[in-house]
């Protein structure tokens, strides 16, 4: 017999976490400064154009920077960068220069002013596509302009945030390519 426990609705992310923790980098042209934040609330919305959504709370320094600039990079760290991810999430770019203080590497992007984080497995250059839900929900719809991904490892471990300082690392990968019908995706 299965035993159940009640879980507060605020813990939904423990069961529905859509993807890996990412590092969202922005650039403040007025201050000639870069910022980076850890983010777990994002999802793929469309294939063509490549659209993703991300929730950046207005309490985060990155919210105003993303709103003003209309662009960012989304960098996907691997499990070996977990401590850096936590340190990035534990401080505000309004109070410090995370790149200098935490020793984070950066490189220029090709299509946006926000920097790429070369220590991450993948970097997505993004431009704001739709800001209709930013005012009410802090939800940004971004178009992916370019993706750069490392060639190895082929199957890296990514970090998933479960809330309350708990993380999960992506696990064993399995293939069902022989059963998969890509035409069902409509692309």
JSON list of N, CA and C in Angstrom, two decimals, residues 63 90 142-143 163 184:
[
{"chain": "A", "resi": 63, "resn": "UNK", "atom": "N", "xyz": [16.47, 41.62, -13.09]},
{"chain": "A", "resi": 63, "resn": "UNK", "atom": "CA", "xyz": [15.16, 41.95, -13.67]},
{"chain": "A", "resi": 63, "resn": "UNK", "atom": "C", "xyz": [15.23, 43.30, -14.39]},
{"chain": "A", "resi": 90, "resn": "UNK", "atom": "N", "xyz": [23.70, 33.43, -4.00]},
{"chain": "A", "resi": 90, "resn": "UNK", "atom": "CA", "xyz": [23.70, 33.94, -2.63]},
{"chain": "A", "resi": 90, "resn": "UNK", "atom": "C", "xyz": [24.05, 35.41, -2.51]},
{"chain": "A", "resi": 142, "resn": "UNK", "atom": "N", "xyz": [11.82, 35.03, -24.41]},
{"chain": "A", "resi": 142, "resn": "UNK", "atom": "CA", "xyz": [13.07, 35.32, -25.10]},
{"chain": "A", "resi": 142, "resn": "UNK", "atom": "C", "xyz": [13.18, 34.50, -26.37]},
{"chain": "A", "resi": 143, "resn": "UNK", "atom": "N", "xyz": [13.80, 35.10, -27.40]},
{"chain": "A", "resi": 143, "resn": "UNK", "atom": "CA", "xyz": [14.12, 34.37, -28.61]},
{"chain": "A", "resi": 143, "resn": "UNK", "atom": "C", "xyz": [15.60, 34.00, -28.57]},
{"chain": "A", "resi": 163, "resn": "UNK", "atom": "N", "xyz": [14.70, 23.33, -4.23]},
{"chain": "A", "resi": 163, "resn": "UNK", "atom": "CA", "xyz": [14.23, 24.21, -3.17]},
{"chain": "A", "resi": 163, "resn": "UNK", "atom": "C", "xyz": [14.94, 23.93, -1.86]},
{"chain": "A", "resi": 184, "resn": "UNK", "atom": "N", "xyz": [5.96, 14.35, -34.92]},
{"chain": "A", "resi": 184, "resn": "UNK", "atom": "CA", "xyz": [4.89, 14.74, -34.00]},
{"chain": "A", "resi": 184, "resn": "UNK", "atom": "C", "xyz": [5.17, 16.08, -33.33]}
]
